[in-house]
Short mmCIF file of C-alpha atoms and ligand atoms in Angstrom, two decimals:
data_model
loop_
_atom_site.label_atom_id
_atom_site.label_comp_id
_atom_site.label_asym_id
_atom_site.label_seq_id
_atom_site.Cartn_x
_atom_site.Cartn_y
_atom_site.Cartn_z
CA UNK A 1 -18.42 21.97 -2.95
CA UNK A 2 -15.66 19.45 -2.45
CA UNK A 3 -15.54 15.80 -1.41
CA UNK A 4 -18.18 13.37 -2.54
CA UNK A 5 -21.75 12.80 -1.56
CA UNK A 6 -23.69 9.56 -1.40
CA UNK A 7 -26.90 9.92 -3.40
CA UNK A 8 -29.72 7.79 -4.78
CA UNK A 9 -30.61 8.34 -8.43
CA UNK A 10 -33.70 6.83 -9.99
CA UNK A 11 -33.02 6.27 -13.66
CA UNK A 12 -35.34 4.35 -15.98
CA UNK A 13 -37.16 2.90 -13.00
CA UNK A 14 -34.08 1.62 -11.20
CA UNK A 15 -32.55 3.26 -8.17
CA UNK A 16 -28.76 3.48 -8.08
CA UNK A 17 -26.58 4.50 -5.19
CA UNK A 18 -23.63 6.59 -6.32
CA UNK A 19 -20.97 8.61 -4.65
CA UNK A 20 -20.36 11.83 -6.57
CA UNK A 21 -18.75 15.23 -6.12
CA UNK A 22 -21.54 17.84 -5.79
CA UNK A 23 -19.95 19.72 -8.69
CA UNK A 24 -20.38 16.79 -11.09
CA UNK A 25 -22.89 17.38 -13.87
CA UNK A 26 -25.80 15.00 -14.21
CA UNK A 27 -24.75 14.09 -17.73
CA UNK A 28 -21.28 13.05 -16.54
CA UNK A 29 -22.70 10.93 -13.73
CA UNK A 30 -25.08 9.22 -16.14
CA UNK A 31 -22.24 8.47 -18.53
CA UNK A 32 -19.26 7.80 -16.21
CA UNK A 33 -20.85 6.38 -13.08
CA UNK A 34 -23.96 4.68 -14.42
CA UNK A 35 -22.44 3.81 -17.80
CA UNK A 36 -25.55 5.06 -19.59
CA UNK A 37 -23.66 6.45 -22.55
CA UNK A 38 -26.67 6.92 -24.86
CA UNK A 39 -26.98 10.47 -23.54
CA UNK A 40 -24.40 12.57 -25.34
CA UNK A 41 -22.50 15.70 -24.38
CA UNK A 42 -22.08 18.32 -27.08
CA UNK A 43 -21.81 21.87 -25.92
CA UNK A 44 -22.36 21.88 -22.13
CA UNK A 45 -24.15 25.22 -22.57
CA UNK A 46 -27.70 23.97 -23.04
CA UNK A 47 -27.60 24.92 -26.70
CA UNK A 48 -27.17 21.71 -28.71
CA UNK A 49 -29.75 19.49 -27.00
CA UNK A 50 -27.69 16.30 -27.33
CA UNK A 51 -27.87 15.65 -23.58
CA UNK A 52 -31.64 16.06 -23.26
CA UNK A 53 -33.30 13.54 -20.90
CA UNK A 54 -36.62 13.52 -19.05
CA UNK A 55 -36.83 14.70 -15.45
CA UNK A 56 -40.22 13.83 -13.97
CA UNK A 57 -41.47 13.48 -17.52
CA UNK A 58 -40.28 16.90 -18.74
CA UNK A 59 -37.30 17.41 -21.04
CA UNK A 60 -34.20 18.82 -19.38
CA UNK A 61 -30.60 19.36 -20.36
CA UNK A 62 -28.50 16.89 -18.36
CA UNK A 63 -25.53 19.25 -18.85
CA UNK A 64 -27.30 22.02 -16.90
CA UNK A 65 -28.06 20.10 -13.71
CA UNK A 66 -25.88 18.60 -11.04
CA UNK A 67 -26.53 14.98 -10.17
CA UNK A 68 -27.00 15.85 -6.49
CA UNK A 69 -30.05 17.93 -7.44
CA UNK A 70 -31.81 14.89 -8.85
CA UNK A 71 -32.48 12.90 -5.69
CA UNK A 72 -36.18 12.18 -5.43
CA UNK A 73 -36.77 12.79 -9.13
CA UNK A 74 -37.59 10.27 -11.86
CA UNK A 75 -35.05 10.32 -14.66
CA UNK A 76 -35.53 8.73 -18.05
CA UNK A 77 -32.83 8.38 -20.65
CA UNK A 78 -32.66 7.01 -24.16
CA UNK A 79 -31.83 3.58 -22.73
CA UNK A 80 -35.45 3.33 -21.54
CA UNK A 81 -36.71 3.68 -25.09
CA UNK A 82 -37.09 0.39 -26.91
CA UNK A 83 -35.87 -1.39 -23.78
CA UNK A 84 -38.02 -4.38 -24.75
CA UNK A 85 -36.26 -4.59 -28.10
CA UNK A 86 -39.05 -2.97 -30.07
CA UNK A 87 -38.43 0.51 -31.44
CA UNK A 88 -40.79 3.30 -30.41
CA UNK A 89 -42.77 4.95 -33.25
CA UNK A 90 -40.40 7.93 -33.40
CA UNK A 91 -37.31 5.73 -33.44
CA UNK A 92 -38.84 3.64 -36.20
CA UNK A 93 -39.81 6.71 -38.19
CA UNK A 94 -36.34 8.24 -37.81
CA UNK A 95 -34.93 5.02 -39.23
CA UNK A 96 -37.43 4.83 -42.10
CA UNK A 97 -37.19 8.51 -43.03
CA UNK A 98 -33.40 8.64 -42.77
CA UNK A 99 -33.70 11.09 -39.89
CA UNK A 100 -30.19 10.33 -38.66
CA UNK A 101 -26.72 9.90 -40.01
CA UNK A 102 -24.04 9.87 -37.30
CA UNK A 103 -26.69 9.66 -34.57
CA UNK A 104 -24.98 12.05 -32.18
CA UNK A 105 -28.07 14.24 -31.87
CA UNK A 106 -30.64 11.46 -32.05
CA UNK A 107 -31.02 10.54 -28.37
CA UNK A 108 -31.72 14.15 -27.44
CA UNK A 109 -34.27 14.48 -30.21
CA UNK A 110 -36.06 11.27 -29.25
CA UNK A 111 -36.28 12.33 -25.60
CA UNK A 112 -37.45 15.85 -26.46
CA UNK A 113 -40.25 14.61 -28.67
CA UNK A 114 -41.14 11.80 -26.27
CA UNK A 115 -42.48 14.54 -23.99
CA UNK A 116 -43.67 16.90 -26.69
CA UNK A 117 -45.77 14.35 -28.62
CA UNK A 118 -47.27 13.06 -25.37
CA UNK A 119 -48.54 16.57 -24.60
CA UNK A 120 -49.16 17.64 -28.22
CA UNK A 121 -50.29 14.64 -30.23
CA UNK A 122 -51.29 16.69 -33.28
CA UNK A 123 -48.42 19.07 -34.02
CA UNK A 124 -48.23 21.11 -37.19
CA UNK A 125 -45.03 21.09 -39.20
CA UNK A 126 -44.29 24.58 -37.93
CA UNK A 127 -44.62 23.49 -34.33
CA UNK A 128 -42.32 20.53 -34.93
CA UNK A 129 -39.73 22.86 -36.45
CA UNK A 130 -40.06 25.21 -33.50
CA UNK A 131 -39.41 22.41 -30.99
CA UNK A 132 -36.61 20.98 -33.12
CA UNK A 133 -34.89 24.39 -33.05
CA UNK A 134 -33.61 23.32 -29.61
CA UNK A 135 -31.66 20.36 -31.02
CA UNK A 136 -28.69 20.86 -33.30
CA UNK A 137 -27.96 18.26 -35.97
CA UNK A 138 -24.81 18.62 -38.03
CA UNK A 139 -25.65 15.88 -40.53
CA UNK A 140 -29.21 15.61 -41.74
CA UNK A 141 -30.29 19.15 -42.57
CA UNK A 142 -33.37 18.54 -40.38
CA UNK A 143 -35.90 17.89 -43.18
CA UNK A 144 -35.94 14.14 -42.62
CA UNK A 145 -36.22 14.58 -38.86
CA UNK A 146 -39.27 16.79 -39.35
CA UNK A 147 -40.87 14.16 -41.63
CA UNK A 148 -40.07 11.44 -39.12
CA UNK A 149 -41.66 13.33 -36.22
CA UNK A 150 -44.81 14.03 -38.25
CA UNK A 151 -44.98 10.40 -39.34
CA UNK A 152 -44.49 9.16 -35.78
CA UNK A 153 -47.17 11.53 -34.52
CA UNK A 154 -49.70 10.25 -37.00
CA UNK A 155 -48.80 6.61 -36.26
CA UNK A 156 -49.16 7.25 -32.55
CA UNK A 157 -52.59 8.80 -33.11
CA UNK A 158 -53.65 5.74 -35.08
CA UNK A 159 -52.31 3.41 -32.41
CA UNK A 160 -54.19 5.38 -29.74
CA UNK A 161 -57.43 4.90 -31.66
CA UNK A 162 -57.32 1.12 -31.81
CA UNK B 1 -33.07 31.65 3.81
CA UNK B 2 -30.91 30.42 6.67
CA UNK B 3 -28.50 28.79 4.21
CA UNK B 4 -28.25 32.03 2.23
CA UNK B 5 -27.54 33.96 5.44
CA UNK B 6 -24.94 31.42 6.55
CA UNK B 7 -22.86 31.29 3.37
CA UNK B 8 -23.15 34.97 2.40
CA UNK B 9 -21.10 35.91 -0.68
CA UNK B 10 -19.97 32.31 -1.11
CA UNK B 11 -23.42 31.01 -2.01
CA UNK B 12 -25.75 31.43 -4.94
CA UNK B 13 -29.25 30.11 -5.36
CA UNK B 14 -29.82 27.81 -8.34
CA UNK B 15 -33.25 27.46 -9.89
CA UNK B 16 -33.54 26.26 -13.48
CA UNK B 17 -29.77 26.32 -13.90
CA UNK B 18 -30.34 27.39 -17.51
CA UNK B 19 -28.07 30.42 -17.15
CA UNK B 20 -26.01 29.74 -14.05
CA UNK B 21 -24.81 26.26 -15.07
CA UNK B 22 -23.55 27.38 -18.50
CA UNK B 23 -21.62 30.14 -16.72
CA UNK B 24 -20.21 27.60 -14.25
CA UNK B 25 -19.40 25.16 -17.05
CA UNK B 26 -17.41 27.94 -18.70
CA UNK B 27 -15.92 28.79 -15.28
CA UNK B 28 -17.18 32.38 -15.56
CA UNK B 29 -19.08 31.86 -12.32
CA UNK B 30 -17.48 29.84 -9.51
CA UNK B 31 -19.70 29.92 -6.45
CA UNK B 32 -18.48 27.85 -3.49
CA UNK B 33 -21.99 26.72 -2.55
CA UNK B 34 -25.24 26.36 -4.43
CA UNK B 35 -28.57 26.50 -2.66
CA UNK B 36 -31.06 24.50 -4.72
CA UNK B 37 -34.50 26.08 -4.96
CA UNK B 38 -35.94 23.38 -7.23
CA UNK B 39 -37.71 21.42 -4.57
CA UNK B 40 -39.33 24.52 -3.04
CA UNK B 41 -42.71 23.78 -4.54
CA UNK B 42 -44.26 26.65 -2.61
CA UNK B 43 -42.42 29.04 -4.95
CA UNK B 44 -44.19 27.56 -7.99
CA UNK B 45 -47.58 29.30 -8.00
CA UNK B 46 -49.82 31.75 -9.82
CA UNK B 47 -52.35 33.73 -7.76
CA UNK B 48 -54.81 36.30 -9.01
CA UNK B 49 -56.34 38.71 -6.50
CA UNK B 50 -57.45 42.36 -6.52
CA UNK B 51 -56.18 43.10 -9.99
CA UNK B 52 -52.73 41.67 -9.27
CA UNK B 53 -51.27 38.48 -10.69
CA UNK B 54 -48.58 37.18 -8.36
CA UNK B 55 -46.28 34.54 -9.82
CA UNK B 56 -43.83 32.49 -7.73
CA UNK B 57 -40.13 32.65 -8.55
CA UNK B 58 -39.87 28.93 -9.34
CA UNK B 59 -42.65 29.01 -11.92
CA UNK B 60 -41.13 27.62 -15.14
CA UNK B 61 -41.37 29.58 -18.38
CA UNK B 62 -43.59 26.89 -19.94
CA UNK B 63 -46.17 27.35 -17.19
CA UNK B 64 -46.05 31.15 -17.39
CA UNK B 65 -46.63 30.84 -21.15
CA UNK B 66 -49.63 28.53 -20.90
CA UNK B 67 -51.40 29.00 -17.55
CA UNK B 68 -54.98 30.13 -18.27
CA UNK B 69 -54.76 32.88 -15.62
CA UNK B 70 -51.69 34.37 -17.28
CA UNK B 71 -53.09 34.03 -20.81
CA UNK B 72 -56.25 35.82 -19.63
CA UNK B 73 -54.84 38.52 -17.34
CA UNK B 74 -51.37 39.04 -18.83
CA UNK B 75 -51.43 37.96 -22.47
CA UNK B 76 -48.32 40.06 -23.12
CA UNK B 77 -46.37 38.06 -20.51
CA UNK B 78 -47.64 34.69 -21.76
CA UNK B 79 -46.70 35.47 -25.34
CA UNK B 80 -43.23 36.72 -24.42
CA UNK B 81 -42.54 33.69 -22.17
CA UNK B 82 -43.41 31.40 -25.05
CA UNK B 83 -40.56 32.84 -27.13
CA UNK B 84 -37.80 32.15 -24.57
CA UNK B 85 -35.11 29.82 -25.91
CA UNK B 86 -36.50 26.47 -26.94
CA UNK B 87 -39.18 24.08 -25.76
CA UNK B 88 -36.81 22.11 -23.49
CA UNK B 89 -35.29 25.31 -22.01
CA UNK B 90 -38.78 26.58 -21.14
CA UNK B 91 -39.47 23.42 -19.13
CA UNK B 92 -36.58 24.20 -16.73
CA UNK B 93 -35.96 27.96 -16.73
CA UNK B 94 -37.78 29.95 -14.07
CA UNK B 95 -39.23 33.44 -13.70
CA UNK B 96 -37.04 34.24 -10.69
CA UNK B 97 -33.88 32.98 -12.40
CA UNK B 98 -34.53 35.02 -15.51
CA UNK B 99 -35.10 38.25 -13.55
CA UNK B 100 -32.04 37.83 -11.31
CA UNK B 101 -29.84 36.78 -14.22
CA UNK B 102 -31.02 39.95 -16.03
CA UNK B 103 -29.68 39.40 -19.50
CA UNK B 104 -30.26 42.71 -21.35
CA UNK B 105 -32.07 40.82 -24.13
CA UNK B 106 -34.23 38.62 -21.91
CA UNK B 107 -37.99 38.63 -22.35
CA UNK B 108 -39.24 38.50 -18.76
CA UNK B 109 -37.30 41.50 -17.40
CA UNK B 110 -38.65 43.52 -20.35
CA UNK B 111 -42.24 42.57 -19.57
CA UNK B 112 -41.75 43.24 -15.85
CA UNK B 113 -40.49 46.76 -16.64
CA UNK B 114 -43.14 47.43 -19.31
CA UNK B 115 -46.03 46.41 -17.06
CA UNK B 116 -44.59 48.02 -13.90
CA UNK B 117 -44.30 44.79 -11.90
CA UNK B 118 -43.06 44.58 -8.33
CA UNK B 119 -40.28 42.20 -7.33
CA UNK B 120 -40.65 40.47 -3.96
CA UNK B 121 -37.39 39.63 -2.17
CA UNK B 122 -36.99 37.72 1.10
CA UNK B 123 -34.20 37.08 3.54
CA UNK B 124 -33.88 36.23 7.22
CA UNK B 125 -33.98 39.99 7.72
CA UNK B 126 -37.45 40.26 6.23
CA UNK B 127 -39.34 41.19 3.09
CA UNK B 128 -38.39 43.83 0.53
CA UNK B 129 -40.40 44.96 -2.49
CA UNK B 130 -38.69 46.70 -5.39
CA UNK B 131 -40.28 48.21 -8.49
CA UNK B 132 -39.08 46.44 -11.65
CA UNK B 133 -37.63 49.62 -13.15
CA UNK B 134 -35.44 50.07 -10.05
CA UNK B 135 -34.51 46.38 -9.79
CA UNK B 136 -32.47 46.19 -13.00
CA UNK B 137 -29.27 48.17 -12.44
CA UNK B 138 -27.00 47.21 -15.31
CA UNK B 139 -26.04 44.27 -17.51
CA UNK B 140 -26.70 41.16 -15.41
CA UNK B 141 -26.76 43.28 -12.27
CA UNK B 142 -29.83 43.68 -10.09
CA UNK B 143 -30.75 45.17 -6.74
CA UNK B 144 -30.60 42.00 -4.65
CA UNK B 145 -28.57 41.43 -1.48
CA UNK B 146 -26.37 38.37 -1.06
CA UNK B 147 -28.71 36.76 1.43
CA UNK B 148 -31.92 37.59 -0.43
CA UNK B 149 -34.04 35.27 -2.56
CA UNK B 150 -36.50 36.48 -5.14
CA UNK B 151 -39.72 34.76 -4.08
CA UNK B 152 -42.37 36.20 -6.41
CA UNK B 153 -43.26 38.88 -8.89
CA UNK B 154 -46.48 40.91 -8.75
CA UNK B 155 -47.84 42.03 -12.10
CA UNK B 156 -50.76 44.45 -12.32
CA UNK B 157 -53.36 42.62 -14.45
CA UNK B 158 -53.80 44.12 -17.90
CA UNK B 159 -57.22 45.57 -18.58
CA UNK B 160 -59.50 43.33 -20.66
CA UNK B 161 -59.68 45.98 -23.36
CA UNK B 162 -55.94 46.71 -23.39
CA UNK B 163 -54.19 46.18 -26.72
CA UNK B 164 -50.75 44.65 -26.63
CA UNK B 165 -47.89 43.34 -28.71
CA UNK B 166 -44.59 41.57 -28.23
CA UNK B 167 -42.08 41.13 -31.01
CA UNK B 168 -38.40 40.37 -31.34
CA UNK B 169 -35.72 39.74 -33.89
CA UNK B 170 -33.07 37.08 -33.24
CA UNK B 171 -30.46 35.49 -35.47
CA UNK B 172 -31.82 32.00 -35.12
CA UNK B 173 -35.04 30.69 -33.63
CA UNK B 174 -34.57 30.46 -29.85
CA UNK B 175 -31.49 32.67 -29.65
CA UNK B 176 -31.49 35.72 -27.45
CA UNK B 177 -33.11 38.71 -29.18
CA UNK B 178 -31.00 41.38 -30.86
CA UNK B 179 -33.88 43.75 -30.15
CA UNK B 180 -37.37 43.33 -28.73
CA UNK B 181 -40.42 45.51 -28.16
CA UNK B 182 -43.32 45.09 -25.72
CA UNK B 183 -46.40 47.31 -25.77
CA UNK B 184 -49.58 47.77 -23.77
CA UNK B 185 -52.06 50.23 -25.24
CA UNK B 186 -55.33 51.74 -24.06
CA UNK B 187 -57.59 54.05 -26.04
CA UNK B 188 -60.51 56.26 -25.08
CA UNK B 189 -63.95 56.02 -26.68
CA UNK B 190 -62.91 58.40 -29.44
CA UNK B 191 -60.08 56.05 -30.45
CA UNK B 192 -57.30 58.22 -29.02
CA UNK B 193 -54.42 56.85 -27.00
CA UNK B 194 -55.19 57.20 -23.30
CA UNK B 195 -52.17 55.21 -22.19
CA UNK B 196 -49.23 53.61 -23.93
CA UNK B 197 -46.53 51.57 -22.21
CA UNK B 198 -43.63 51.14 -24.59
CA UNK B 199 -40.87 48.78 -23.43
CA UNK B 200 -37.72 48.00 -25.33
CA UNK B 201 -35.14 45.26 -24.75
CA UNK B 202 -31.76 44.16 -26.03
CA UNK B 203 -30.48 47.55 -27.13
CA UNK B 204 -29.52 48.94 -23.72
CA UNK B 205 -27.90 47.47 -20.58
CA UNK B 206 -31.33 47.02 -18.99
CA UNK B 207 -34.82 46.94 -20.51
CA UNK B 208 -36.38 50.40 -20.55
CA UNK B 209 -39.63 52.26 -21.12
CA UNK B 210 -39.48 54.88 -23.86
CA UNK B 211 -41.38 57.61 -22.04
CA UNK B 212 -40.86 60.20 -24.76
CA UNK B 213 -42.68 57.97 -27.23
CA UNK B 214 -45.38 57.13 -24.70
CA UNK B 215 -46.06 60.83 -24.20
CA UNK B 216 -45.94 61.63 -27.90
CA UNK B 217 -48.64 59.04 -28.54
CA UNK B 218 -50.95 60.37 -25.86
CA UNK B 219 -54.22 61.79 -27.19
CA UNK B 220 -53.56 60.73 -30.77
CA UNK B 221 -55.24 58.24 -33.04
CA UNK B 222 -52.87 55.60 -34.32
CA UNK B 223 -53.11 55.89 -38.07
CA UNK B 224 -50.33 54.72 -40.34
CA UNK B 225 -48.65 58.14 -40.36
CA UNK B 226 -48.67 58.40 -36.59
CA UNK B 227 -47.35 54.85 -36.22
CA UNK B 228 -44.46 55.62 -38.57
CA UNK B 229 -43.66 58.83 -36.66
CA UNK B 230 -43.68 57.06 -33.29
CA UNK B 231 -41.52 54.23 -34.62
CA UNK B 232 -39.02 56.74 -36.00
CA UNK B 233 -38.97 58.47 -32.65
CA UNK B 234 -38.38 55.16 -30.84
CA UNK B 235 -35.46 54.34 -33.08
CA UNK B 236 -33.97 57.81 -32.55
CA UNK B 237 -34.48 57.55 -28.80
CA UNK B 238 -32.35 54.45 -28.24
CA UNK B 239 -28.61 54.66 -27.82
CA UNK B 240 -27.32 51.19 -28.65
CA UNK B 241 -23.72 50.12 -28.43
CA UNK B 242 -22.09 50.19 -31.86
CA UNK B 243 -20.17 46.98 -32.58
CA UNK B 244 -18.94 45.44 -35.83
CA UNK B 245 -21.28 42.47 -35.25
CA UNK B 246 -24.27 44.68 -34.50
CA UNK B 247 -23.86 48.22 -35.84
CA UNK B 248 -26.01 50.84 -34.13
CA UNK B 249 -27.59 51.84 -37.44
CA UNK B 250 -28.77 48.27 -37.93
CA UNK B 251 -30.23 48.12 -34.42
CA UNK B 252 -32.03 51.40 -35.02
CA UNK B 253 -33.59 49.93 -38.14
CA UNK B 254 -34.67 46.84 -36.23
CA UNK B 255 -36.29 48.99 -33.56
CA UNK B 256 -38.07 51.04 -36.20
CA UNK B 257 -39.41 47.88 -37.83
CA UNK B 258 -40.38 46.20 -34.54
CA UNK B 259 -42.07 49.38 -33.30
CA UNK B 260 -44.17 49.71 -36.45
CA UNK B 261 -45.21 46.07 -36.41
CA UNK B 262 -46.00 46.17 -32.69
CA UNK B 263 -47.97 49.40 -32.72
CA UNK B 264 -50.07 48.03 -35.55
CA UNK B 265 -50.62 44.75 -33.76
CA UNK B 266 -51.48 46.51 -30.47
CA UNK B 267 -54.22 48.50 -32.21
CA UNK B 268 -55.57 45.28 -33.72
CA UNK B 269 -55.78 43.49 -30.36
CA UNK B 270 -57.52 46.47 -28.69
CA UNK B 271 -60.82 45.55 -27.11
CA UNK B 272 -60.37 41.90 -27.98
CA UNK B 273 -62.13 40.06 -25.21
CA UNK B 274 -60.50 36.82 -24.23
C1 FAD C 1 -30.04 27.43 -25.11
C2 FAD C 1 -30.63 28.51 -24.24
C3 FAD C 1 -31.35 29.54 -24.82
C4 FAD C 1 -31.89 30.55 -24.04
N1 FAD C 1 -32.61 31.54 -24.63
C5 FAD C 1 -33.16 32.51 -23.89
C6 FAD C 1 -33.94 33.56 -24.50
O1 FAD C 1 -34.12 33.60 -25.71
N2 FAD C 1 -34.46 34.51 -23.68
C7 FAD C 1 -34.27 34.49 -22.32
O2 FAD C 1 -34.79 35.37 -21.64
N3 FAD C 1 -33.56 33.52 -21.73
C8 FAD C 1 -33.01 32.53 -22.48
N4 FAD C 1 -32.29 31.55 -21.86
C9 FAD C 1 -32.09 31.63 -20.40
C10 FAD C 1 -33.28 31.04 -19.66
O3 FAD C 1 -34.42 31.84 -19.79
C11 FAD C 1 -32.98 30.90 -18.19
O4 FAD C 1 -33.94 30.04 -17.73
C12 FAD C 1 -33.00 32.12 -17.33
O5 FAD C 1 -32.21 33.17 -17.81
C13 FAD C 1 -32.44 31.80 -15.96
O6 FAD C 1 -33.37 31.10 -15.24
P1 FAD C 1 -33.00 29.83 -14.43
O7 FAD C 1 -34.22 29.51 -13.65
O8 FAD C 1 -32.45 28.79 -15.28
O9 FAD C 1 -31.90 30.41 -13.41
P2 FAD C 1 -30.47 29.87 -12.96
O10 FAD C 1 -29.60 29.66 -14.12
O11 FAD C 1 -30.65 28.77 -11.98
O12 FAD C 1 -29.97 31.17 -12.16
C14 FAD C 1 -29.64 32.37 -12.81
C15 FAD C 1 -29.15 33.39 -11.77
O13 FAD C 1 -30.21 33.79 -10.93
C16 FAD C 1 -29.94 33.46 -9.58
N5 FAD C 1 -31.24 33.01 -9.06
C17 FAD C 1 -32.03 32.06 -9.62
N6 FAD C 1 -33.21 31.99 -8.97
C18 FAD C 1 -33.16 32.91 -7.97
C19 FAD C 1 -34.08 33.33 -6.96
N7 FAD C 1 -35.30 32.81 -6.87
N8 FAD C 1 -33.68 34.30 -6.12
C20 FAD C 1 -32.45 34.85 -6.23
N9 FAD C 1 -31.54 34.52 -7.16
C21 FAD C 1 -31.90 33.56 -8.03
C22 FAD C 1 -28.86 32.43 -9.61
O14 FAD C 1 -28.07 32.48 -8.45
C23 FAD C 1 -28.08 32.85 -10.83
O15 FAD C 1 -27.22 33.91 -10.53
C24 FAD C 1 -31.72 30.52 -22.62
C25 FAD C 1 -30.99 29.50 -22.03
C26 FAD C 1 -30.44 28.49 -22.82
C27 FAD C 1 -29.66 27.40 -22.16
S1 FES C 2 -24.48 19.20 -24.08
FE1 FES C 2 -26.26 19.75 -23.06
S2 FES C 2 -27.26 20.96 -24.50
FE2 FES C 2 -25.37 20.60 -25.47
S1 FES C 3 -27.27 12.77 -37.22
FE1 FES C 3 -25.29 13.55 -36.93
S2 FES C 3 -25.69 15.25 -35.67
FE2 FES C 3 -27.66 14.64 -36.18
#
């Protein structure tokens, strides 16, 4: 697995041509080659969740895939959220509920719940805590993140009704 | 298959990458080539026929946990799959990857052993079928040749009246279990055990059935006293490694507790029609 390979990566609706070593992790290619630094790298073991992005709409750890595996797949990163300048309900709720301090974990949490709330619009608090168990946050103590997710979910349900 | 044959020992298949990539990131594993199975959509399937549920190797944990066929025919498997890691991990990790990785505390190998599943392996040389209890050899070591790929797993469907339970204890939600128990229970019309499959994970190099306990239960009604006796027997039967982090006496207590809870739950789910 040496040398580099020319690949096409579709990220946030745009296709980029990059030349990468096959051994290079997706998260490193996103950050170094595509300069999409909103996706963070914490543990590189899949444990902390900071690098979570969407692959074909499903959450995935960008530290556990190689970029060369992602040809032909649709990637979405935090940069696609609020791209039009308006915060998404969860981003807004995280802000209002003080669901972040340093913000290191936030992108991964937003991307995880982007998929989860789409598929489960009416989560219980317990379910939110269960999903959040896959994202480590060293600052907030989680309570405010849980409130923010519940608030966002209820706002999204209201929005869907009108 | 041809790629696996060509690269031999130098190559490893990669499916979800949820175990292999961490090991490569830590440089514990350093394969020269990776053969990506992710785009092999034909390995992502669930088929039910003649009392057998066959599940493709690339089926992600989230699908195993929620597919109506699995929930109906193999509720024990669905429930166990839903406890693997975290939500995002379950969207990527695969059945085949979990079985070949064979972590002693992993859920899916335990269920495969408990339910007597068959593992289907393919290579350019042909097809090989191995019983789950023979497939797991030791910690993270399974009976698979370098050029073989695990393509599917065949689970015998659980009877509609079968009682079941899955339970585990882990340090933190989503961590690997310190100990886990999986049960499938059938009773005769008089309420006596006609069959008990008692699987245990995390406390030995590979998941195992506790046959002594299964036999001791046979023909008995499962009242509180009997449940306590069987749980005590299960905890005596295991021979866990004794470490300062996880003393054997503690693991025995966990197994006793998990066994009691699970036996009780299995009797409660008996005859529940889904
Ligand atoms: C944070 C975190 C928490 C986790 N918690 C748990 C948990 O609680 N319980 C649990 O059981 N697991 C847990 N896992 C592991 C997870 O279940 C993995 O998905 C699984 O162990 C491996 O599956 P995979 O598809 O990712 O395989 P990979 O990582 O891609 O591969 C694992 C191994 O299997 C081989 N392989 C993969 N597919 C095949 C195939 N079809 N044929 C032949 N060889 C193959 C690979 O070469 C490699 O050696 C966790 C993982 C993470 C990152
Ligand atoms: S950096 Fe990927 S999960 Fe921690
Ligand atoms: S806000 Fe700092 S890690 Fe979560």
